[in-house]
Coordinates of C-alpha atoms and ligand atoms in Angstrom, one line a residue:
X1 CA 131.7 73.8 80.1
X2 CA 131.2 70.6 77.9
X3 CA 129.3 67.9 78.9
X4 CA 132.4 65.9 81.0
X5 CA 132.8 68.6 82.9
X6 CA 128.9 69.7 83.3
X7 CA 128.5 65.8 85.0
X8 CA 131.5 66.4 87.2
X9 CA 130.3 69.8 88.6
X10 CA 126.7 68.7 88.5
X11 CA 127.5 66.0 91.0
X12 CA 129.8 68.1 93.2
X13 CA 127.0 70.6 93.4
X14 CA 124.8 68.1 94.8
X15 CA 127.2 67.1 97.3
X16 CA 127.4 70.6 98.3
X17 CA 123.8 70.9 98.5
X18 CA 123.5 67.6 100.7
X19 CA 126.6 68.7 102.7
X20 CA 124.5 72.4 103.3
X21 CA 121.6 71.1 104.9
X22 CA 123.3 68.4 106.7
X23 CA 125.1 71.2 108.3
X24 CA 122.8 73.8 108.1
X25 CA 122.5 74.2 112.2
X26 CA 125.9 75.3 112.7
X27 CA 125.4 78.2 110.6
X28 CA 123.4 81.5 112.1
X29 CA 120.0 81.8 110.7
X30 CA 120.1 85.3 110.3
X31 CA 122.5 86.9 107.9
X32 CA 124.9 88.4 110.4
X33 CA 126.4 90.7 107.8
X34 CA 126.6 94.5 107.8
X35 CA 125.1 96.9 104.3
X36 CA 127.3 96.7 101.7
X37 CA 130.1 94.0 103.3
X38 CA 129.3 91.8 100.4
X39 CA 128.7 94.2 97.2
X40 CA 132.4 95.5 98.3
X41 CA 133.8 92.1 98.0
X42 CA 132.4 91.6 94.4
X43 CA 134.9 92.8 91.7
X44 CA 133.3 96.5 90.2
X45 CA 133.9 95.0 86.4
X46 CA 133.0 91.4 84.9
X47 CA 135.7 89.4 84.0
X48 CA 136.8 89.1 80.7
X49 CA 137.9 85.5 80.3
X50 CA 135.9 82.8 81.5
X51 CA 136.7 81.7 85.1
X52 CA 137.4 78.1 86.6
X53 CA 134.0 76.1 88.2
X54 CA 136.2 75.5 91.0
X55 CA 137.1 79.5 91.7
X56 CA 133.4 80.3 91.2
X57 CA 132.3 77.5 93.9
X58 CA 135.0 79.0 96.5
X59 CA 134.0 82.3 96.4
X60 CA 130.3 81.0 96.7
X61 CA 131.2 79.8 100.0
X62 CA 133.7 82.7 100.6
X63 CA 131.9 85.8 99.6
X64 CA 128.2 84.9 99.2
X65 CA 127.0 82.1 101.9
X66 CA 128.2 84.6 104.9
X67 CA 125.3 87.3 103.1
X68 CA 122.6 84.1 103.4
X69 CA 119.5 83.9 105.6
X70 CA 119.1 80.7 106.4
X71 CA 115.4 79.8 105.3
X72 CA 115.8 76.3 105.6
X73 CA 117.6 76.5 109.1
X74 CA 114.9 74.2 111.6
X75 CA 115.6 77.9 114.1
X76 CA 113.6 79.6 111.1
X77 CA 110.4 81.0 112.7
X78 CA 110.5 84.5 111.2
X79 CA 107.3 85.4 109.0
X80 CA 106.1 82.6 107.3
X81 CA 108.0 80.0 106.1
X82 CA 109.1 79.3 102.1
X83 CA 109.5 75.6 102.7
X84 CA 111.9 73.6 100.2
X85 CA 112.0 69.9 100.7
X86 CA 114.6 67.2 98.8
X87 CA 111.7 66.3 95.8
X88 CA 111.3 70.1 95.3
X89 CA 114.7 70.6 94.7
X90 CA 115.8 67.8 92.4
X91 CA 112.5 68.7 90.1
X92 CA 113.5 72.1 90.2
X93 CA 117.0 70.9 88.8
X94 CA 115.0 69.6 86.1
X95 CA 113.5 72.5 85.1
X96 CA 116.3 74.0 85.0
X97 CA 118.0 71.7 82.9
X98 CA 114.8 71.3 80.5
X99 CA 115.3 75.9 80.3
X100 CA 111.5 75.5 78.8
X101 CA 109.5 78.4 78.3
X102 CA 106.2 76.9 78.9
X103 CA 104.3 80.3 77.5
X104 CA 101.9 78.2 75.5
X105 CA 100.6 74.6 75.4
X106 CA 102.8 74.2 71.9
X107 CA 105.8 75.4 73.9
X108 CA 105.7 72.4 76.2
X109 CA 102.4 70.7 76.1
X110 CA 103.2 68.1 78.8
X111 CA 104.1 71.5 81.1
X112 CA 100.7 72.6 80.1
X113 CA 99.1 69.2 81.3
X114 CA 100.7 69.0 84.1
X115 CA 99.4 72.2 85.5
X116 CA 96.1 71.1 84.5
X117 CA 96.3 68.4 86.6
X118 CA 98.2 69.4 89.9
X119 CA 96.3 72.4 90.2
X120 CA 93.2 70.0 90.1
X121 CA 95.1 67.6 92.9
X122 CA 95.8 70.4 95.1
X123 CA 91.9 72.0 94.6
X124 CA 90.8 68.6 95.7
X125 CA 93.4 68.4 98.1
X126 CA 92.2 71.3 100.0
X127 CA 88.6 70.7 99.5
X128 CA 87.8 73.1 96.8
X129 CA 84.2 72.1 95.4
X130 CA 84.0 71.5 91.8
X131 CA 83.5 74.3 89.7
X132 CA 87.0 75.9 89.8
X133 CA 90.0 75.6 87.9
X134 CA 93.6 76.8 88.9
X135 CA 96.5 78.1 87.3
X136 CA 100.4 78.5 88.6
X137 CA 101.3 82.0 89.6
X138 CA 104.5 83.5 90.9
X139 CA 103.5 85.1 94.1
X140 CA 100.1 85.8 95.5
X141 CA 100.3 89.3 95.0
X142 CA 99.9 88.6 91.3
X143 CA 96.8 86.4 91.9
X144 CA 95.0 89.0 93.8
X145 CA 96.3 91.7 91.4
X146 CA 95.0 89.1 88.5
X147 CA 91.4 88.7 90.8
X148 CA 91.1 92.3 91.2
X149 CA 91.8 93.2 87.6
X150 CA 89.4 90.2 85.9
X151 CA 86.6 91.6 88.9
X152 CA 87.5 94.9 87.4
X153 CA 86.3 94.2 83.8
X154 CA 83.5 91.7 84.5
X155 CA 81.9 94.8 86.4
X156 CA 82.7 97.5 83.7
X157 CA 82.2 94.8 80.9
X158 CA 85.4 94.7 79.3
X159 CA 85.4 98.3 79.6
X160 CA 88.2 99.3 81.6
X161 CA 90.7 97.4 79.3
X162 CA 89.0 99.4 75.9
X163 CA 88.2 102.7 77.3
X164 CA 90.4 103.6 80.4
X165 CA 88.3 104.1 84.0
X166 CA 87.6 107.3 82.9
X167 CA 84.0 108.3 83.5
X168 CA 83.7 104.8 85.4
X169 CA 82.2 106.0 88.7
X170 CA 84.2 105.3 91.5
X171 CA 85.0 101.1 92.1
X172 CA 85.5 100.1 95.5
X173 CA 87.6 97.4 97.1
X174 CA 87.3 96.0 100.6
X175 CA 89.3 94.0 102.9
X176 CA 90.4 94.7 107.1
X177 CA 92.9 96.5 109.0
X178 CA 94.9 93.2 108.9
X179 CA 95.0 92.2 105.4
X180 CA 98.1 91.9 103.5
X181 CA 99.8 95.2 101.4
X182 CA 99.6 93.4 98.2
X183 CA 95.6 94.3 98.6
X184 CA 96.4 97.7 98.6
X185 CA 99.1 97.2 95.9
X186 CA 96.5 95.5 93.5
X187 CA 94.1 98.4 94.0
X188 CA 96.8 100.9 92.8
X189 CA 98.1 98.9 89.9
X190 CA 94.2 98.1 88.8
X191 CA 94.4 102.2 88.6
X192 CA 91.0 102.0 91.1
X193 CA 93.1 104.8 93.7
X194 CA 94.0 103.8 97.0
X195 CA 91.3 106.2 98.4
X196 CA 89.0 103.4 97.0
X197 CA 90.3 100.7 99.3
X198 CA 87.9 100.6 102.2
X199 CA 89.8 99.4 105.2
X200 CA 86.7 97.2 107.3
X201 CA 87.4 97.2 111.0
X202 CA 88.4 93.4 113.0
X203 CA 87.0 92.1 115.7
X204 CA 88.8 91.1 119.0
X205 CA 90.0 87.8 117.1
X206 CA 91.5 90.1 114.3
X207 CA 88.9 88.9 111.9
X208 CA 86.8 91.2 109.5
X209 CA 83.4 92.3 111.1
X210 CA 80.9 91.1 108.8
X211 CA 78.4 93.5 109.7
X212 CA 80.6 96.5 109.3
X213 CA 81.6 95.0 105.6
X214 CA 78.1 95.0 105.1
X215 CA 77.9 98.6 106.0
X216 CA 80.6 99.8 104.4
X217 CA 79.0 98.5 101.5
X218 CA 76.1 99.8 101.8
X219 CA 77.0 103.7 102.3
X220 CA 79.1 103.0 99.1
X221 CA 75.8 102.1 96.9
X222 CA 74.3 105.0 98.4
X223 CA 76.8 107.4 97.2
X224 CA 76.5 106.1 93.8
X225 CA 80.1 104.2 94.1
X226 CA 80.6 100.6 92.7
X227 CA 81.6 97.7 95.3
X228 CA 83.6 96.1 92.7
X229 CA 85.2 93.0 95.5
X230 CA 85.8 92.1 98.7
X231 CA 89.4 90.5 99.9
X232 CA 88.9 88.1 102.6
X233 CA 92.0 87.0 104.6
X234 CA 92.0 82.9 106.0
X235 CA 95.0 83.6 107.8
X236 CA 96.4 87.0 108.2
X237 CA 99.5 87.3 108.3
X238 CA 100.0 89.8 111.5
X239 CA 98.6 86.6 113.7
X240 CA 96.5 84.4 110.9
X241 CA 93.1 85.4 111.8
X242 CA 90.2 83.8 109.7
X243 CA 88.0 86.3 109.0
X244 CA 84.4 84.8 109.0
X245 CA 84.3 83.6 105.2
X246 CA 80.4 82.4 105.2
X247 CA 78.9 85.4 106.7
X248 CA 81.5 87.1 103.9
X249 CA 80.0 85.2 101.2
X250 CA 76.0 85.7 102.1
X251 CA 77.0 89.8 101.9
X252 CA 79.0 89.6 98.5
X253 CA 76.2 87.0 96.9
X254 CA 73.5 89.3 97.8
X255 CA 75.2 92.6 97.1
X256 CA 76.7 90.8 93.8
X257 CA 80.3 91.7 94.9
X258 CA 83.5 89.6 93.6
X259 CA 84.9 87.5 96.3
X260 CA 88.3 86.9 96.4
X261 CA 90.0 84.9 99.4
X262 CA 94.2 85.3 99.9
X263 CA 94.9 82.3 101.8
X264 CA 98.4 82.7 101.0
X265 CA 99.9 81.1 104.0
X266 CA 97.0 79.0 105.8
X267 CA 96.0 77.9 102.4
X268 CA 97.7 74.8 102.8
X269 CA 96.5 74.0 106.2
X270 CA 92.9 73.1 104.1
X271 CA 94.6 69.9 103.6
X272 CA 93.4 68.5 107.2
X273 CA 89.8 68.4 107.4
X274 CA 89.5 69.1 110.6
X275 CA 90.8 73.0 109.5
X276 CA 88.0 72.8 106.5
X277 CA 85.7 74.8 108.7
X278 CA 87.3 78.0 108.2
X279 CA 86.6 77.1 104.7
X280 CA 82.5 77.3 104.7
X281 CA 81.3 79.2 102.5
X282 CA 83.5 78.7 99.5
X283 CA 81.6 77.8 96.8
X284 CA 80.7 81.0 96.9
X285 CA 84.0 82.3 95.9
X286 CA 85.0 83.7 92.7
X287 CA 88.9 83.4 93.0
X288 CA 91.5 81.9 95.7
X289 CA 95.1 81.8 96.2
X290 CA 97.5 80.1 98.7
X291 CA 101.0 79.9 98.1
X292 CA 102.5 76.0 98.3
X293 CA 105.5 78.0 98.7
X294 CA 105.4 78.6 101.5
X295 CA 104.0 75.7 103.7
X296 CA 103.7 72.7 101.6
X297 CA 106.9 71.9 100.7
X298 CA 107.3 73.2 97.4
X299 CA 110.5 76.0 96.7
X300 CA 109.8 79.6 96.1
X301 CA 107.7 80.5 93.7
X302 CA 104.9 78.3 93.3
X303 CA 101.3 80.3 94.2
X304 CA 98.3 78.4 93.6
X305 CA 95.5 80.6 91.9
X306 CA 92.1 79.3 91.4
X307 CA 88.9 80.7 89.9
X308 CA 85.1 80.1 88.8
X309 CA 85.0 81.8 85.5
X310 CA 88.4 81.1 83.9
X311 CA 87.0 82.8 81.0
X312 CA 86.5 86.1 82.3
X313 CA 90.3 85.9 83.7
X314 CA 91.3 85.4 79.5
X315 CA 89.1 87.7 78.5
X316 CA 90.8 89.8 81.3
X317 CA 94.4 89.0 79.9
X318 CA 94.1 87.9 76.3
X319 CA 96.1 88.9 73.7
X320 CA 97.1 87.0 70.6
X321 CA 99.5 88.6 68.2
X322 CA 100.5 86.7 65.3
X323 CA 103.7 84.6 65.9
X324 CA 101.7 83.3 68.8
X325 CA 98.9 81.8 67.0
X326 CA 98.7 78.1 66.6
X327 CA 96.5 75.6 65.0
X328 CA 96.0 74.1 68.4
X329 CA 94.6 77.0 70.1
X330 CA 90.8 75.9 70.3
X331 CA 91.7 72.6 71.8
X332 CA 94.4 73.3 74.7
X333 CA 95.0 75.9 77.4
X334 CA 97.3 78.6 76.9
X335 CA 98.5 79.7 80.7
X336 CA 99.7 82.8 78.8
X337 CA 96.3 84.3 79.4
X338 CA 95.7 83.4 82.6
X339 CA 98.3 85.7 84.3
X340 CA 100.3 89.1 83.7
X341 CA 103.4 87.8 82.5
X342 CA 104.2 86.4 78.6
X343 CA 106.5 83.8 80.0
X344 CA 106.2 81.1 82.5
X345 CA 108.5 78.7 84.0
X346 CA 107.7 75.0 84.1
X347 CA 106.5 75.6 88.1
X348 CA 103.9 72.4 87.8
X349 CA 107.3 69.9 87.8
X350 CA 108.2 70.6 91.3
X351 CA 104.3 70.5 92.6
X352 CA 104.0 67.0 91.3
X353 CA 107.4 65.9 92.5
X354 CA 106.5 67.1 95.8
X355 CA 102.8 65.4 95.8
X356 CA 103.6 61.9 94.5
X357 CA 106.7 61.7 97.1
X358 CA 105.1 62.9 100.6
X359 CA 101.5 61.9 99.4
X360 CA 98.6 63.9 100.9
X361 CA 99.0 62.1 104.1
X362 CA 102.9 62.3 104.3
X363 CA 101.8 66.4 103.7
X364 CA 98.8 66.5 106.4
X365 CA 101.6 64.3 109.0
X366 CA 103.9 67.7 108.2
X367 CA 101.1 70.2 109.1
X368 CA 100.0 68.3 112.0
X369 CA 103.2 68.2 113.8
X370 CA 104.3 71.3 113.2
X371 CA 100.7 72.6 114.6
X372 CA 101.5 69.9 117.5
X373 CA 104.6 71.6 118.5
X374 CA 103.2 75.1 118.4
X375 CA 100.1 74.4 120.7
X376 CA 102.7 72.9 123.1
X377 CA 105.0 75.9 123.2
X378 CA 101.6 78.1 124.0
X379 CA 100.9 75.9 126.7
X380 CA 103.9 76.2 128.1
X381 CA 104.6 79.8 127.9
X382 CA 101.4 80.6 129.4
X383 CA 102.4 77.8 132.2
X384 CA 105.3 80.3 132.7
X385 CA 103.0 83.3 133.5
X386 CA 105.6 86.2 132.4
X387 CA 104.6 85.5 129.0
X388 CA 101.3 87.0 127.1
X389 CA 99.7 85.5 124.2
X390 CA 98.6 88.2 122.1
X391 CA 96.3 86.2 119.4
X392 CA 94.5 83.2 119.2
X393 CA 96.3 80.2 118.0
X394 CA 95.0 79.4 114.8
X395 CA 97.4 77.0 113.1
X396 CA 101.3 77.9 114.4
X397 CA 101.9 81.1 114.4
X398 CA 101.9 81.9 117.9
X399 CA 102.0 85.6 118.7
X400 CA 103.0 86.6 122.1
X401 CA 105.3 89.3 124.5
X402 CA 107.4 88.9 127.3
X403 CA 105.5 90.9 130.4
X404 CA 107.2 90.7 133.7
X405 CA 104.5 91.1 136.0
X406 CA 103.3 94.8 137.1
X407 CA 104.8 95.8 134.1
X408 CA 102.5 98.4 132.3
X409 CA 101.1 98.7 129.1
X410 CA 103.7 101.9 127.0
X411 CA 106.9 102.4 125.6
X412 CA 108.8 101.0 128.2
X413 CA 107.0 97.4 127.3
X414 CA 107.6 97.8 123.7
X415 CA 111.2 98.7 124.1
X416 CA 111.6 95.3 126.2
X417 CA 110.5 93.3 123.5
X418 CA 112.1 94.8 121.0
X419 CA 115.3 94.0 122.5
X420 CA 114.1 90.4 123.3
X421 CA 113.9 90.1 120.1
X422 CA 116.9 91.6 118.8
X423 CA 118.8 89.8 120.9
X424 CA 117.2 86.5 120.3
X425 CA 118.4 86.8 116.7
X426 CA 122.0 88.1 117.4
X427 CA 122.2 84.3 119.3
X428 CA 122.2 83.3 115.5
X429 CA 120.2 80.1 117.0
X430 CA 116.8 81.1 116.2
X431 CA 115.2 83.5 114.0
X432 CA 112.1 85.4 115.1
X433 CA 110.1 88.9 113.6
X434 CA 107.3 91.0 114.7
X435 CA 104.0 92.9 114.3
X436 CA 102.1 95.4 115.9
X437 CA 98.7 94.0 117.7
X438 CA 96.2 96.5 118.5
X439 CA 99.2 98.7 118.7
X440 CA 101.0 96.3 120.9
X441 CA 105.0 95.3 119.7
X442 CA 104.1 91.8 119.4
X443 CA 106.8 88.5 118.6
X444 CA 106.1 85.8 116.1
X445 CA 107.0 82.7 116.0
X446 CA 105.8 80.5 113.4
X447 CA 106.6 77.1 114.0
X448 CA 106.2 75.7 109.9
X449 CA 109.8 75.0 108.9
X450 CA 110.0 71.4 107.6
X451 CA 113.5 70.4 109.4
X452 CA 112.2 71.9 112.8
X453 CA 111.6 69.0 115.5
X454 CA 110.7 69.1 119.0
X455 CA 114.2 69.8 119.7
X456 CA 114.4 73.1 118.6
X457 CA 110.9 74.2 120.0
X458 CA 112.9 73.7 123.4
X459 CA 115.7 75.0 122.6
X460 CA 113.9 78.4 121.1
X461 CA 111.5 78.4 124.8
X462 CA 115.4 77.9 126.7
X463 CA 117.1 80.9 124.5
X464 CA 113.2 83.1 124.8
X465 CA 113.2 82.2 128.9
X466 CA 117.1 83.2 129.6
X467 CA 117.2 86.2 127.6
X468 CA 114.2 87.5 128.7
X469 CA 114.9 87.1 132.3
X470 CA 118.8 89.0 131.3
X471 CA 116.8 92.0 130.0
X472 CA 114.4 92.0 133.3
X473 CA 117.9 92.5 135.5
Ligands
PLP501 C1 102.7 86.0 102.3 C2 101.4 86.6 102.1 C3 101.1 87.3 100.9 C4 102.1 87.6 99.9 O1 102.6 86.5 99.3 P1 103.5 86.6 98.0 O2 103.4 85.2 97.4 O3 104.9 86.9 98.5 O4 103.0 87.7 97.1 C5 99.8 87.7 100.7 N1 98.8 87.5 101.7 C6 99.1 86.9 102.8 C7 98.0 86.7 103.8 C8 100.4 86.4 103.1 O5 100.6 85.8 104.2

């Protein structure tokens, strides 16, 4: 492809991408597609000779778009949402175009830079007190793996990494029944054993009971185990309960536990100051991730990883062979040792593109409509009366079942909702998941895609109302 011809393609791809979310309503939200429909449609060898753009972009269309879930569709309301937005997508082209490899500051110092400072915009912008300093992850698994690990060899003094666990006496993790599987992904990875995950019980809210953490913590110390950390969840993502960060914070000070808080998805609700609340407590916290990935605007991956002892995260992950020393090491950050992997992409481009065109208040506007337009659906569904909301309302994720009155609690209730929801989906208008809730099959419908407007909030209720009173016969 020589330059001519990249210019001409380049600016028919952007038509297509304008043309896509233009029309993205008319197209199902949920890949309607069977196992294997598009892998058989792929050839089984690569071709030999290069092909034409133009054949490449038809079978785009053709073969893969029919295989697409539709993430951006405003029907999206399935787990949580991994928000794009215009700016995102045009710095993202950038970064593509630039193909740096912004391992080290001499790689791409203004990459370096930039993370610097974004990650110090969104700290303030979420009301992070000083003291912290954040780096660009991939996902918030990583961060928490990352927070677990650097925990890890603070407590064993660089141990671990040197020796091995071996001989360490037991180090325990805990977090509650509705925390995330990356926690217990981390704590087999950090080779601590799942066994060593202590799961702390939630209260009727589905937030972590202080007291038992505190317990849990104790019986530990008396068996001559290590607490190594505690994972507090603001926003779990079952029904984003806030577990009770303060009271969290007092145990792990005074028991001299790492705190680390996965915020992944409510992280970015922390912009609006009236949600700050959930937030006391903080500057007690070693490490904290949210993913702008997934509500603020900003395209899959961007995670947002901040910690109060940045040194004991490079201490955690240092290495420096050779060919990647440089005469400016003393004076600059190298992001290389702030994370697992050797390479990273130039992530910080999109962040700031996103920032400087919405602004904070342009972002807060976002959150505080969307949050609107879920308290309003709540308030109508339990206006309705058949429907049951199964968890507080916390920001918009509103958890609920259809319950046709005298219907009792079992199988038979499950089973209903399970074909609600199936059903809702095969409409192709809307695109809804579930949980389980105290054992209970429980819908979810977050309402956090950008492109969704009041609109499709009652056109979901219509589609939710009809197809629940079919199934009820
Ligand atoms: C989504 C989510 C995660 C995982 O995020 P990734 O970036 O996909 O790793 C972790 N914790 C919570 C609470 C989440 O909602």
């Amino acid at each position: 492809m020589d330059s001519k011809q990249f210019r001409e393609y380049a600016h028919q791809v952007v038509d297509w991408m304008a043309d896509y979310l233009e029309t993205i309503e008319s197209r199902p939200v949920c890949s309607p597609v069977e196992p294997g429909e598009i892998f058989a449609q792929l050839p089984e060898n690569p071709p030999a000779k290069g092909e034409d753009f133009q054949r490449i972009m038809a079978d785009l269309d053709r073969v893969i778009m029919p295989g697409i879930t539709h993430w951006q569709h405003p029907g999206f309301f399935a787990y949580f949402p991994a928000n794009s937005s215009p700016p995102s997508v045009l710095a993202e082209m950038i970064t593509a175009t630039l193909g740096a490899q912004c391992m080290i500051w001499q790689t791409s110092p203004a990459a370096a830079e930039l993370e610097e400072r974004v990650m110090s915009w969104l700290g303030q912008m979420i009301g992070l007190p000083d003291g912290f300093q954040g780096v660009i992850q991939d996902t918030a698994s990583t961060a928490t793996l990352a927070a677990i690990l650097t925990a890890r060899e603070k407590r064993t003094g660089y141990a671990a990494n040197r020796e091995g666990l071996q001989g360490q006496a037991p180090l325990v993790v805990y977090a509650s029944g509705e925390t995330h599987s990356s926690i217990e992904k981390a704590v087999k990875i950090a080779g601590l054993g799942r066994k060593n995950l202590r799961v702390i019980p939630v209260d009727e809210a589905f937030a972590m009971q202080a007291a038992a953490l505190d317990a849990a913590i104790g019986a530990d110390l008396e068996a001559g185990r290590q607490p190594l950390c505690v994972v507090a969840t603001l926003g779990t993502t079952g029904s984003t309960a806030m577990d009770p960060l303060a009271d969290i914070a007092e145990i792990c000070r005074r028991r001299k536990v790492w705190l680390h808080v996965d915020a992944a998805y409510a992280g970015s609700a922390f912009l609006l100051p009236e949600m700050r609340h959930f937030l006391k407590g903080v500057e007690q916290v070693d490490s904290l991730v949210f993913n702008p990935h997934k509500w603020l605007l900003t395209n899959f991956d961007c995670s947002a990883y901040f910690v109060r002892d940045p040194e004991a995260l490079v201490r955690t992950f240092e290495i420096l062979p050779e060919y990647l020393k440089t005469v400016a090491d003393s004076a600059v950050k190298n992001y290389r040792d702030w994370g697992i992997p050797l390479g990273r992409r130039f992530r910080a481009l999109k962040l700031w593109f996103v920032i400087r065109s919405y602004g904070v208040e342009g972002l807060q506007a976002v959150l505080r409509r969307q949050m609107a337009l879920s308290r309003n659906l709540r308030d109508t569904m339990e206006a309705d009366g058949r429907f049951e909301i199964l968890a507080p309302l916390s920001l918009n994720l509103l958890c609920f079942r259809f319950r046709p009155a005298g219907m009792p609690e079992g199988e038979a209730l499950d089973s209903l909702n399970r074909r609600l929801l199936e059903e809702l989906n095969n409409t192709g208008e809307l695109y809804l998941t579930h949980t389980r809730l105290r054992g209970q099959y429980t819908l979810r419908l977050v309402c956090g895609q950008l492109r969704t407007e009041e609109r499709h909030i009652e056109q979901a209720w219509a589609a939710i109302r009809l197809i629940a009173e079919s199934l009820q016969g």
